[in-house]
Short mmCIF file of C-alpha atoms in Angstrom, two decimals:
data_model
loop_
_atom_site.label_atom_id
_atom_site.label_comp_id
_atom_site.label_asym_id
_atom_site.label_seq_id
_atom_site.Cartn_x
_atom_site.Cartn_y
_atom_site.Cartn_z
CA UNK Y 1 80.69 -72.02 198.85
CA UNK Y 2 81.73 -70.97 202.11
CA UNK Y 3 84.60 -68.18 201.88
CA UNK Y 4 83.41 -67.08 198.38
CA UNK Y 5 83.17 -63.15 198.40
CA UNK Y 6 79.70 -61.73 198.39
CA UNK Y 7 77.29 -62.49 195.55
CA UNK Y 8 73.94 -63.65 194.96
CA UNK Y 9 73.53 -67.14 192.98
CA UNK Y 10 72.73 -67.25 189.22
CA UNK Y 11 69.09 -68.60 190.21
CA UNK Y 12 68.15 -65.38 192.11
CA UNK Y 13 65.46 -63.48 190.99
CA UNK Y 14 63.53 -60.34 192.32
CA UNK Y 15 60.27 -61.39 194.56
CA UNK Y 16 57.11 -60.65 193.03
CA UNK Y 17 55.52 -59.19 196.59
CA UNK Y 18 57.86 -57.15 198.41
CA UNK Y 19 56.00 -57.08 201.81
CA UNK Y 20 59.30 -55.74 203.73
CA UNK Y 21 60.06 -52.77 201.74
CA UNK Y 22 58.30 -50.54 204.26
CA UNK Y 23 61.24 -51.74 207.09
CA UNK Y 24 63.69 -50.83 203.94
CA UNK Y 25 64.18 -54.76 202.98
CA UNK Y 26 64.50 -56.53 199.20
CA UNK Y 27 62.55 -59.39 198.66
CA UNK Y 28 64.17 -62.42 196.41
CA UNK Y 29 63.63 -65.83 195.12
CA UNK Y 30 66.97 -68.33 195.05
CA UNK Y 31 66.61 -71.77 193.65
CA UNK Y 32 67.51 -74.02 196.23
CA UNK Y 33 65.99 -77.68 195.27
CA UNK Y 34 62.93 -75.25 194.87
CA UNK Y 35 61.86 -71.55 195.11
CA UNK Y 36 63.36 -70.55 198.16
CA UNK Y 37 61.91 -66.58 199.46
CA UNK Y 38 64.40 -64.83 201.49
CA UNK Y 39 64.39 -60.81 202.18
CA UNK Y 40 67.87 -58.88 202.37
CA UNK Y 41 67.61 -55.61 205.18
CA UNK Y 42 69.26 -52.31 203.76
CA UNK Y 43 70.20 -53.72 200.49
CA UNK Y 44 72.79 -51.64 198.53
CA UNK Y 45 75.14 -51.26 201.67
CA UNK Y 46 76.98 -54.46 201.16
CA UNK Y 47 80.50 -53.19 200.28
CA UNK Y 48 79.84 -50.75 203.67
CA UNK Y 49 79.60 -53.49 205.87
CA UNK Y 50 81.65 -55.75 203.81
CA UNK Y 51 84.32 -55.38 207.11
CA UNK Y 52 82.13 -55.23 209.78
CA UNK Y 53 81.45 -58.89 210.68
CA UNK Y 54 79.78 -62.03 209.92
CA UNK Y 55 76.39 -61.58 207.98
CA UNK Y 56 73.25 -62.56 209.91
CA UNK Y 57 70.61 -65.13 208.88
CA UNK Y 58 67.41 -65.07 210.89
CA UNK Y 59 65.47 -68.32 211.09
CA UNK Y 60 61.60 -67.60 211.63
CA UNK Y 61 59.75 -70.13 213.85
CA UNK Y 62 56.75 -72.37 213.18
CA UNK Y 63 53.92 -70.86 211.60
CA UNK Y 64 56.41 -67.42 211.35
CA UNK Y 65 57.99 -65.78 208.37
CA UNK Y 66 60.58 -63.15 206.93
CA UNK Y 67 57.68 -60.85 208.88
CA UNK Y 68 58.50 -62.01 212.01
CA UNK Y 69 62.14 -60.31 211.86
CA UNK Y 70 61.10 -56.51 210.13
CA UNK Y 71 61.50 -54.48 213.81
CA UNK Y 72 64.72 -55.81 214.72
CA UNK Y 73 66.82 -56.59 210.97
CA UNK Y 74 66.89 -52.94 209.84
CA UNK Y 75 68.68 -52.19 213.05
CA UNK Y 76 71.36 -54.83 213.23
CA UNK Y 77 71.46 -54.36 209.64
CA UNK Y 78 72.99 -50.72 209.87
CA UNK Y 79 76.23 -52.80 210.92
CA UNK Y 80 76.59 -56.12 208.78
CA UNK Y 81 74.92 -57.77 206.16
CA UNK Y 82 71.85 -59.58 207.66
CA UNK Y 83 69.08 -61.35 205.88
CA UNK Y 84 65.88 -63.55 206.81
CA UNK Y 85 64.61 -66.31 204.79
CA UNK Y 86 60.89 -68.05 204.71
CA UNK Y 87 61.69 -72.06 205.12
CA UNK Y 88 60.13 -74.10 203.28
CA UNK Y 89 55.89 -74.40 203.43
CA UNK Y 90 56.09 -71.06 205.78
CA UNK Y 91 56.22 -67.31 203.94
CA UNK Y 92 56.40 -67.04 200.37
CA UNK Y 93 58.21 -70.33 200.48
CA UNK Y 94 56.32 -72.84 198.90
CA UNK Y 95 57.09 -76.72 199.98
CA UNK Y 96 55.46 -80.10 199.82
CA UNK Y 97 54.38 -81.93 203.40
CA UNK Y 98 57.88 -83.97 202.92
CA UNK Y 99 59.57 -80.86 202.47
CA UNK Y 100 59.09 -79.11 205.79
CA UNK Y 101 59.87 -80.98 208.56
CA UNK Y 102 62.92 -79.72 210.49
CA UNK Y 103 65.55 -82.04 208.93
CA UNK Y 104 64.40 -80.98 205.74
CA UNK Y 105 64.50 -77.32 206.82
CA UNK Y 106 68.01 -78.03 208.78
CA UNK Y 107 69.06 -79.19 204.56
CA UNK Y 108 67.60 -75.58 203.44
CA UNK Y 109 69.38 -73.75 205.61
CA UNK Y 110 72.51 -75.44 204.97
CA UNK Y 111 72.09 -74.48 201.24
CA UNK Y 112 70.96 -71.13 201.78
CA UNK Y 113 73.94 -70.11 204.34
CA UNK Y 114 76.60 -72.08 201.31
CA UNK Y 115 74.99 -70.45 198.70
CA UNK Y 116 73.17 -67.02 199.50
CA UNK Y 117 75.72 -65.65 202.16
CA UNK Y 118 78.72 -67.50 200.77
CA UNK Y 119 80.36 -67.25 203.92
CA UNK Y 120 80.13 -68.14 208.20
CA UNK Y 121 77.10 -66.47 209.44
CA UNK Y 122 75.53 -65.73 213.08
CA UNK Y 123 72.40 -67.70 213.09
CA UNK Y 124 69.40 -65.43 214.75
CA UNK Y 125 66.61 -68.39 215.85
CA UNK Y 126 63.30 -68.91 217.48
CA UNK Y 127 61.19 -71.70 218.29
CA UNK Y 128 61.44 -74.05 215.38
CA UNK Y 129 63.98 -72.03 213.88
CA UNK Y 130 66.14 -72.07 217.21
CA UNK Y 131 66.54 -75.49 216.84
CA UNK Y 132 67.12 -75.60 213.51
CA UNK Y 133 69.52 -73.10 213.77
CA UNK Y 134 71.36 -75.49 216.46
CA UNK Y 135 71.22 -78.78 214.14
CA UNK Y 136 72.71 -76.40 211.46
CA UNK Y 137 75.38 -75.12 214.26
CA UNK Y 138 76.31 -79.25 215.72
CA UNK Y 139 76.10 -80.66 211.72
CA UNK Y 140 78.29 -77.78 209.84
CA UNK Y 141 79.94 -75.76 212.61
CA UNK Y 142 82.32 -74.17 209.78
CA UNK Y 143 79.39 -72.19 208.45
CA UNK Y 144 78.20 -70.63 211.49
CA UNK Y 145 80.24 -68.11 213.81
CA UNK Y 146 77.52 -67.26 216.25
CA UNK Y 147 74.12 -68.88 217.60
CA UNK Y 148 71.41 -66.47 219.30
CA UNK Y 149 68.42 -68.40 220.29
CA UNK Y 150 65.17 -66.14 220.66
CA UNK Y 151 62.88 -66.79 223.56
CA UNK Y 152 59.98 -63.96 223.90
CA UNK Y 153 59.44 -65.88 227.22
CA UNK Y 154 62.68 -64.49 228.29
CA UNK Y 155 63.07 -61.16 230.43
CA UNK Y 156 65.64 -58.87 229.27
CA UNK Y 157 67.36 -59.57 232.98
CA UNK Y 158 65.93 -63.29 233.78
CA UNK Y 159 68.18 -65.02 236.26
CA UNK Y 160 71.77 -65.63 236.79
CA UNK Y 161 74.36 -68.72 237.29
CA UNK Y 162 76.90 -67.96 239.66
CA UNK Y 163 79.73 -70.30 242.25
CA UNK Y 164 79.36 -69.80 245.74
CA UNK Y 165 81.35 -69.80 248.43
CA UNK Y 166 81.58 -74.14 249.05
CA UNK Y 167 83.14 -74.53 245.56
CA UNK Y 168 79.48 -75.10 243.81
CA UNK Y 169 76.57 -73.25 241.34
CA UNK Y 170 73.40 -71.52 242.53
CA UNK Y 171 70.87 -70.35 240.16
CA UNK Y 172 69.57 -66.62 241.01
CA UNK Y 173 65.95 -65.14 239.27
CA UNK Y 174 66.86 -61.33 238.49
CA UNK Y 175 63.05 -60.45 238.99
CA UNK Y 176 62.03 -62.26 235.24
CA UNK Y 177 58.30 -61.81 234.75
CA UNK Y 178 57.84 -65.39 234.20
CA UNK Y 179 60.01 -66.91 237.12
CA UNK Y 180 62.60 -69.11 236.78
CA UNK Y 181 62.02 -72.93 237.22
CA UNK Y 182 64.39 -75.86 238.54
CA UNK Y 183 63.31 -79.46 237.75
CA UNK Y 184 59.53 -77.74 237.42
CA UNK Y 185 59.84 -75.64 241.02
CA UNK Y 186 59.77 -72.27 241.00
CA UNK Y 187 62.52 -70.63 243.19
CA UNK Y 188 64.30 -67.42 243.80
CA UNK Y 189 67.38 -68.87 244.23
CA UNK Y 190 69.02 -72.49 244.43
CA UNK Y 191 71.96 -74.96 244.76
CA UNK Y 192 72.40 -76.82 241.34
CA UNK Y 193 73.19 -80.18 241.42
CA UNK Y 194 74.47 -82.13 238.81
CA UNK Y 195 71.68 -82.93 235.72
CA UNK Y 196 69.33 -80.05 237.02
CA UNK Y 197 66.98 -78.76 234.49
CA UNK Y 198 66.63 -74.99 234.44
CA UNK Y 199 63.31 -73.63 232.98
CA UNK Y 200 63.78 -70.20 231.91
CA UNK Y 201 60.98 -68.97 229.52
CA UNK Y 202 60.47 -71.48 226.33
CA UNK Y 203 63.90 -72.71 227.23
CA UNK Y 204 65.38 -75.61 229.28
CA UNK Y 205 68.76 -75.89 230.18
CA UNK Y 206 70.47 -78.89 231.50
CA UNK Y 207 73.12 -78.10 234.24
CA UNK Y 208 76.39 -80.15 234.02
CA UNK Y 209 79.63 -78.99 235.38
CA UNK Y 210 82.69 -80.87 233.60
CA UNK Y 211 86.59 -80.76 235.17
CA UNK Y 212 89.59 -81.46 232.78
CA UNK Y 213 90.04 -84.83 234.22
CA UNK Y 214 86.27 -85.30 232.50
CA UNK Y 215 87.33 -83.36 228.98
CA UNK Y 216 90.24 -85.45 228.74
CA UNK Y 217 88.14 -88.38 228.91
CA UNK Y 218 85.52 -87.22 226.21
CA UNK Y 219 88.65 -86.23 224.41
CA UNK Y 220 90.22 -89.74 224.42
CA UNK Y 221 86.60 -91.55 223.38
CA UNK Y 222 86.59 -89.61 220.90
CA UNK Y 223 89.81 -90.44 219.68
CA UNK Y 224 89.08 -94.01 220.14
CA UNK Y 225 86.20 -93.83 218.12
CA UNK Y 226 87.76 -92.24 215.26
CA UNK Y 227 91.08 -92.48 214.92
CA UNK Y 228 93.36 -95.35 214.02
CA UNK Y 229 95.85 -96.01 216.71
CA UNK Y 230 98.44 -97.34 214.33
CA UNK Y 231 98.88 -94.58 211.91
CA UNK Y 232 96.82 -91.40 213.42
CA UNK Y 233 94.11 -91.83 210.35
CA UNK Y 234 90.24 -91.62 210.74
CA UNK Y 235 89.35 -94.81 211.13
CA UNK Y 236 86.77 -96.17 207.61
CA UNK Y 237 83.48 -94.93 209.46
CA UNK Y 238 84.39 -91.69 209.89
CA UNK Y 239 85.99 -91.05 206.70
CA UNK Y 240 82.84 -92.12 205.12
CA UNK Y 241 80.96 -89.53 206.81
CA UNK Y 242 83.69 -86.99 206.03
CA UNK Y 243 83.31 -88.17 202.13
CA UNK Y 244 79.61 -87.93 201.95
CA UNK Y 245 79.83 -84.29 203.06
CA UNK Y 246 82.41 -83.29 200.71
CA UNK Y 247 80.82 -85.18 197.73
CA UNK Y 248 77.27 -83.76 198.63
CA UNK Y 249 79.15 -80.29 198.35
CA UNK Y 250 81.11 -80.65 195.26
CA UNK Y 251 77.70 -81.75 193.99
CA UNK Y 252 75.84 -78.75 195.35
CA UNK Y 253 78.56 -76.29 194.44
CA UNK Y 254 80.69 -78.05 191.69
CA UNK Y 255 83.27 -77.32 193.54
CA UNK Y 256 86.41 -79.81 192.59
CA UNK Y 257 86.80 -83.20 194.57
CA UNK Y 258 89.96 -86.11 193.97
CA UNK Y 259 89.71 -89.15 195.57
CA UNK Y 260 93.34 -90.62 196.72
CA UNK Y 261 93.81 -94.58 196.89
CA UNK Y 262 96.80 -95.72 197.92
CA UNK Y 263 98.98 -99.19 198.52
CA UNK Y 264 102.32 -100.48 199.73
CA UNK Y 265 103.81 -102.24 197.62
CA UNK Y 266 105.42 -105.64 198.49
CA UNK Y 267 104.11 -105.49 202.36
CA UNK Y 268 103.49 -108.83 202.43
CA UNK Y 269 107.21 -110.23 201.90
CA UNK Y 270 108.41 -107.79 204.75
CA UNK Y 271 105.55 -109.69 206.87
CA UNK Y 272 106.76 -112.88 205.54
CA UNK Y 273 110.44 -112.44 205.96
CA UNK Y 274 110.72 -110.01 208.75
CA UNK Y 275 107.41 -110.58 210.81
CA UNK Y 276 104.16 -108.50 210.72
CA UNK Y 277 105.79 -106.12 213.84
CA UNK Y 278 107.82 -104.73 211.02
CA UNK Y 279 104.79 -104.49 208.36
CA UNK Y 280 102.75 -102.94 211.37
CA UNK Y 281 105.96 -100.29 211.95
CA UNK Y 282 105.78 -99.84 207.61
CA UNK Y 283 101.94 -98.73 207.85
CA UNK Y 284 102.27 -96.57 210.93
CA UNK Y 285 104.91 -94.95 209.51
CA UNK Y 286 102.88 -94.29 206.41
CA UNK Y 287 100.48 -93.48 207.38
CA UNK Y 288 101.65 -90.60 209.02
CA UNK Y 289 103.55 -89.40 205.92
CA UNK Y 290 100.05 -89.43 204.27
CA UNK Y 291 98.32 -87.56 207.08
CA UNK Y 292 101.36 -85.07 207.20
CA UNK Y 293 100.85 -84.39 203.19
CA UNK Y 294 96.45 -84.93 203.28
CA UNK Y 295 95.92 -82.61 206.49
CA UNK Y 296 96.12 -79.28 204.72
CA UNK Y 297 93.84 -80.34 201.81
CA UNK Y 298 91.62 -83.04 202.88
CA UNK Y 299 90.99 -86.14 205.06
CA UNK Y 300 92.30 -89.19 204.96
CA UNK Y 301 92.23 -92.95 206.22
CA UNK Y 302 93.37 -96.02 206.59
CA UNK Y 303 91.28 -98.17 204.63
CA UNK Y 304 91.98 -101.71 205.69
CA UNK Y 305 95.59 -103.37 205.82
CA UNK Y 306 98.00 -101.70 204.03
CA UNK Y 307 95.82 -99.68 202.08
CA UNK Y 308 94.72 -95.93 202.83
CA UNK Y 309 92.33 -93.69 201.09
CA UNK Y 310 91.76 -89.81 200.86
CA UNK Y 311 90.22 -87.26 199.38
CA UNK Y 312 91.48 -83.57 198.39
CA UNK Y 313 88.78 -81.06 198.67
CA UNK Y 314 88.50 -77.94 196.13
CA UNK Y 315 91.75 -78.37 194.98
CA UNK Y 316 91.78 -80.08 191.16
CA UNK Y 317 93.46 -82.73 190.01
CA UNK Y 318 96.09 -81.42 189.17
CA UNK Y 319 97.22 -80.30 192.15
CA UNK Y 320 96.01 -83.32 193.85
CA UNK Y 321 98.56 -84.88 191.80
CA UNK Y 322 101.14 -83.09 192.94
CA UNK Y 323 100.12 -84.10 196.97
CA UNK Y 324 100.26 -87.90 195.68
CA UNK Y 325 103.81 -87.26 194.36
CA UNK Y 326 105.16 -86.08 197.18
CA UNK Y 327 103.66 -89.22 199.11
CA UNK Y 328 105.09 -91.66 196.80
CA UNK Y 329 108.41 -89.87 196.88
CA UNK Y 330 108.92 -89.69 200.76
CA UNK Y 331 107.64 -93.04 201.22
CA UNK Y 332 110.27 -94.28 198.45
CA UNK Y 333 113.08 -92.71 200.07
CA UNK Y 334 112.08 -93.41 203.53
CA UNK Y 335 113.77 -96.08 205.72
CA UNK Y 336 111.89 -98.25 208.34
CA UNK Y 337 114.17 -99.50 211.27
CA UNK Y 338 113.35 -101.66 214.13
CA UNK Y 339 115.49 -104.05 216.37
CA UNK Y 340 118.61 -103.11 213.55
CA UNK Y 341 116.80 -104.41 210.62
CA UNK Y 342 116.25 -102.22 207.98
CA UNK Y 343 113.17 -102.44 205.33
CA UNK Y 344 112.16 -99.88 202.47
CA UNK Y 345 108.65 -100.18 200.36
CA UNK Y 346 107.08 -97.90 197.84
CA UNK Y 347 103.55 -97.24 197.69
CA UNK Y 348 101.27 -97.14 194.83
CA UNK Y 349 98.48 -93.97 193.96
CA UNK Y 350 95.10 -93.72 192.02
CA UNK Y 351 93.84 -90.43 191.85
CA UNK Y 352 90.18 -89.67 190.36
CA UNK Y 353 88.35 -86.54 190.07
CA UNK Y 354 84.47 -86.07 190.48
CA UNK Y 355 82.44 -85.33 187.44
CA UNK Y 356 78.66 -85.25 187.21
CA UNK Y 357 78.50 -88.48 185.93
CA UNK Y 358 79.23 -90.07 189.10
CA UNK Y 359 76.56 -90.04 190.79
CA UNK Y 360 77.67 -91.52 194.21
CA UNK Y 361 80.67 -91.53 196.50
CA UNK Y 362 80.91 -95.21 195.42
CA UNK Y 363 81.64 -94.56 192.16
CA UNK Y 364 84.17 -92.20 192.83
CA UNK Y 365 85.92 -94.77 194.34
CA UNK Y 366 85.37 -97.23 192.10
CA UNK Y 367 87.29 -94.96 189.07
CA UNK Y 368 90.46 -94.38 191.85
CA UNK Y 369 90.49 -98.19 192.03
CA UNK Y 370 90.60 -98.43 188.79
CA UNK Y 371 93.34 -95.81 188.32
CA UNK Y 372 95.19 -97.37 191.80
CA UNK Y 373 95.41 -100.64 189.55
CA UNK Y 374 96.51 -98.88 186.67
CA UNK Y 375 99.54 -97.98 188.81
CA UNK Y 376 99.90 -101.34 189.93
CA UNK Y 377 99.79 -103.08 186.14
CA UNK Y 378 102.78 -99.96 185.32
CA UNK Y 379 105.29 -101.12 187.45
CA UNK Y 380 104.59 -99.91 190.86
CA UNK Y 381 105.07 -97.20 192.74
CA UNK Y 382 103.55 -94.35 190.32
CA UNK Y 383 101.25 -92.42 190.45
CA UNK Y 384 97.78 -92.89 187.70
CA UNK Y 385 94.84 -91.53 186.97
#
C-alpha cells in the first residue's frame, strides 16, 4: 500500500541465482499473480537512505533484464533505495504469452511499486519499459514522483528548445552524434511550429505550445465531463472508474473499503408542493454537504435524482460511520431558502464494508442498498448497515 513504511511482502523469498551480487545487489522472488524476480542494489542500507528520497524502480526494456541496470543502480543506490525488477516472460521472470504484453506488464508494475516499495517511486525506463513506465505514470500518478526515460540514442548534450526574439521556439542540435530530426529533416537549428515532431535519438517529441486562455479551456472540459453542475459531484461514469480502482486495491491489499448510499427523504412532496426549482436547490445543496464531509476520505457522486453514492477508502466502518452521521445531521438541521420559502428534508444512509466474499464492485453496492433500505423501513433519516 502506498505510504506503508518499508518492508518486503510476506510472499518474498530469496532468488535461487543471484547473478547481481558481483555489482553488490540481492536477488528476490515476490508473489505478484505469479513469481515475480526483482534485485534490490546495496541491500542492508535501507534505514540509511530511509530520508534521502523516493526509492527508484528501473524498468528493463524488451528482450532486457535486472542485467541491463548493474553499472548504473549501485551508484544511484549509494543515495536512496533503488531496485530493478525482470517483467514478466523477460529475466528470471517467468510469464505465459498472455502475460507479457505491455498492459499486462503496466498491471505488474503497478503491483510491484504498491507492494515491494510501499511507497511513490521515480520510475527509471527504456524502450518497452519507458513506456510502461509512462502508462504506469498517466494511470496511477500517486505512485510515481519522477519519470526518467532512457534513450542510448541520446547524447549526453543533444539539442536544445529555446524562444527567440519574435515571441516563438527554435530547436538547436548541441553537436548530438546522431543529429536531431524535425518532421524527419535533419537540421542544426529551426523555427517550431505548432504539432512539429522532434526526433531526438529513439525518441519523438510532439511540439505544442499551450497559453492559459487554452488550460482554462482543457480545464473546463474536463469539468464538464466529470463533474455534476448541480451539486459539484463526479458525475456516475467517473465515479465508477474511481470505484473500480479502489475496490481492485482493497482487493490487492485488503486494505478497508465502505460504500456510502444515500437518499433525501420526502423530495418528491417539496417538488410537488413547491416546484422542482426548490428540489433542484435541496440536491445542490446536498450535495455539497456530502462532498464537504466525502473529500477528505473518498469520492463521491451523485447517483441519479436525489440519490448520491460514495465510497470511504482505508478508513473502516466504523469510522465511515461516523462521516455518514455527520451528513445526516447537517442535512437535518439545514434550511433550504429560495424566493422566501423555506423547506427542510433529511436524508437517509446505507453503509457496507468490503469483505472477500464480494467479489465485484456490484455487489458492494448491492449490500449498501440493502442497508440504505434498511434505513428507509426504520423510520428515515438514520443511518444502517
Amino acid at each position: 500500500m502506498i505510504g506503508a513504511d518499508y518492508s518486503l511482502p510476506a510472499s518474498t523469498r530469496p532468488a535461487t541465482s543471484q547473478f547481481a551480487a558481483p555489482w553488490g545487489a540481492r536477488g528476490y522472488v515476490t508473489d505478484l499473480g505469479g513469481p515475480v524476480h526483482w534485485i534490490e542494489f546495496n541491500p542492508g542500507q535501507e534505514g540509511d537512505r530511509a530520508q534521502q528520497g523516493a526509492p527508484i524502480v528501473f524498468v528493463h526494456g524488451l528482450g532486457g533484464s535486472h542485467l541491463n541496470w548493474c553499472l548504473i543502480g549501485p551508484e544511484l543506490a549509494a543515495g536512496r533505495r533503488a531496485v530493478a525488477l525482470d517483467l514478466r516472460g523477460f529475466g528470471m521472470t517467468p510469464g505465459s504469452r498472455a502475460a507479457t504484453t505491455v498492459q499486462a506488464n503496466a498491471g505488474l508494475l503497478d503491483r510491484f511499486v504498491r507492494e515491494v516499495t510501499g511507497t511513490p517511486v521515480i520510475l527509471v525506463g527504456n524502450s518497452m519499459g519507458g513506456l510502461i513506465s509512462v502508462l504506469q505514470t498517466a494511470a496511477q500518478p500517486d505512485t510515481v514522483q519522477g519519470l526518467v526515460l532512457v534513450d542510448p540514442a541520446v547524447s549526453g548534450r543533444h539539442c536544445s528548445v529555446e524562444s527567440d526574439a519574435a515571441g516563438g521556439f527554435q530547436v538547436h542540435d548541441l553537436g548530438s552524434r546522431n543529429g536531431t530530426f524535425v518532421n524527419g529533416e535533419k537540421v542544426a537549428e529551426r523555427s517550431l511550429a505548432e504539432g512539429d515532431k522532434i526526433f531526438v535519438g529513439e525518441t519523438v517529441l510532439r511540439f505544442s505550445l499551450h497559453d492559459a486562455i487554452e488550460e482554462r479551456f482543457h480545464d473546463r472540459v474536463d469539468t464538464l465531463m466529470n463533474v455534476d453542475s448541480l451539486t459539484g459531484l463526479l458525475v456516475k461514469r467517473a465515479f465508477d472508474l474511481e470505484l473500480a480502482r479502489a475496490f481492485e486495491a482493497a482487493q490487492r491489499t485488503g486494505s478497508s473499503l465502505c460504500l456510502v448510499m444515500m437518499d433525501l427523504d420526502g423530495l418528491k412532496s417539496i417538488n410537488d408542493v413547491r416546484g422542482h426549482q426548490m428540489g433542484s436547490l435541496c440536491i445542490g445543496e446536498v450535495g455539497k454537504i456530502i462532498l464537504q464531509e466525502i473529500a477528505p476520505v473518498g469520492r463521491a457522486c451523485r447517483y441519479g435524482g436525489d440519490e448520491f453514492i460514495a465510497f470511504v477508502d482505508s478508513q473502516g466502518l466504523a469510522a465511515t460511520e461516523e462521516v455518514a452521521e455527520r451528513i445526516r445531521t447537517r442535512v437535518a438541521g439545514c434550511e433550504f431558502i429560495r424566493d422566501g420559502v423555506h423547506v427542510s428534508t433529511t436524508i437517509s444512509i446505507g453503509v457496507a464494508e468490503w469483505h472477500p466474499g464480494l467479489p465485484t464492485p456490484d455487489h458492494l453496492l448491492q449490500v449498501a442498498d440493502e442497508a440504505l433500505y434498511r434505513a428507509k423501513r426504520a423510520g428515515r433519516n438514520q443511518v444502517s448497515r
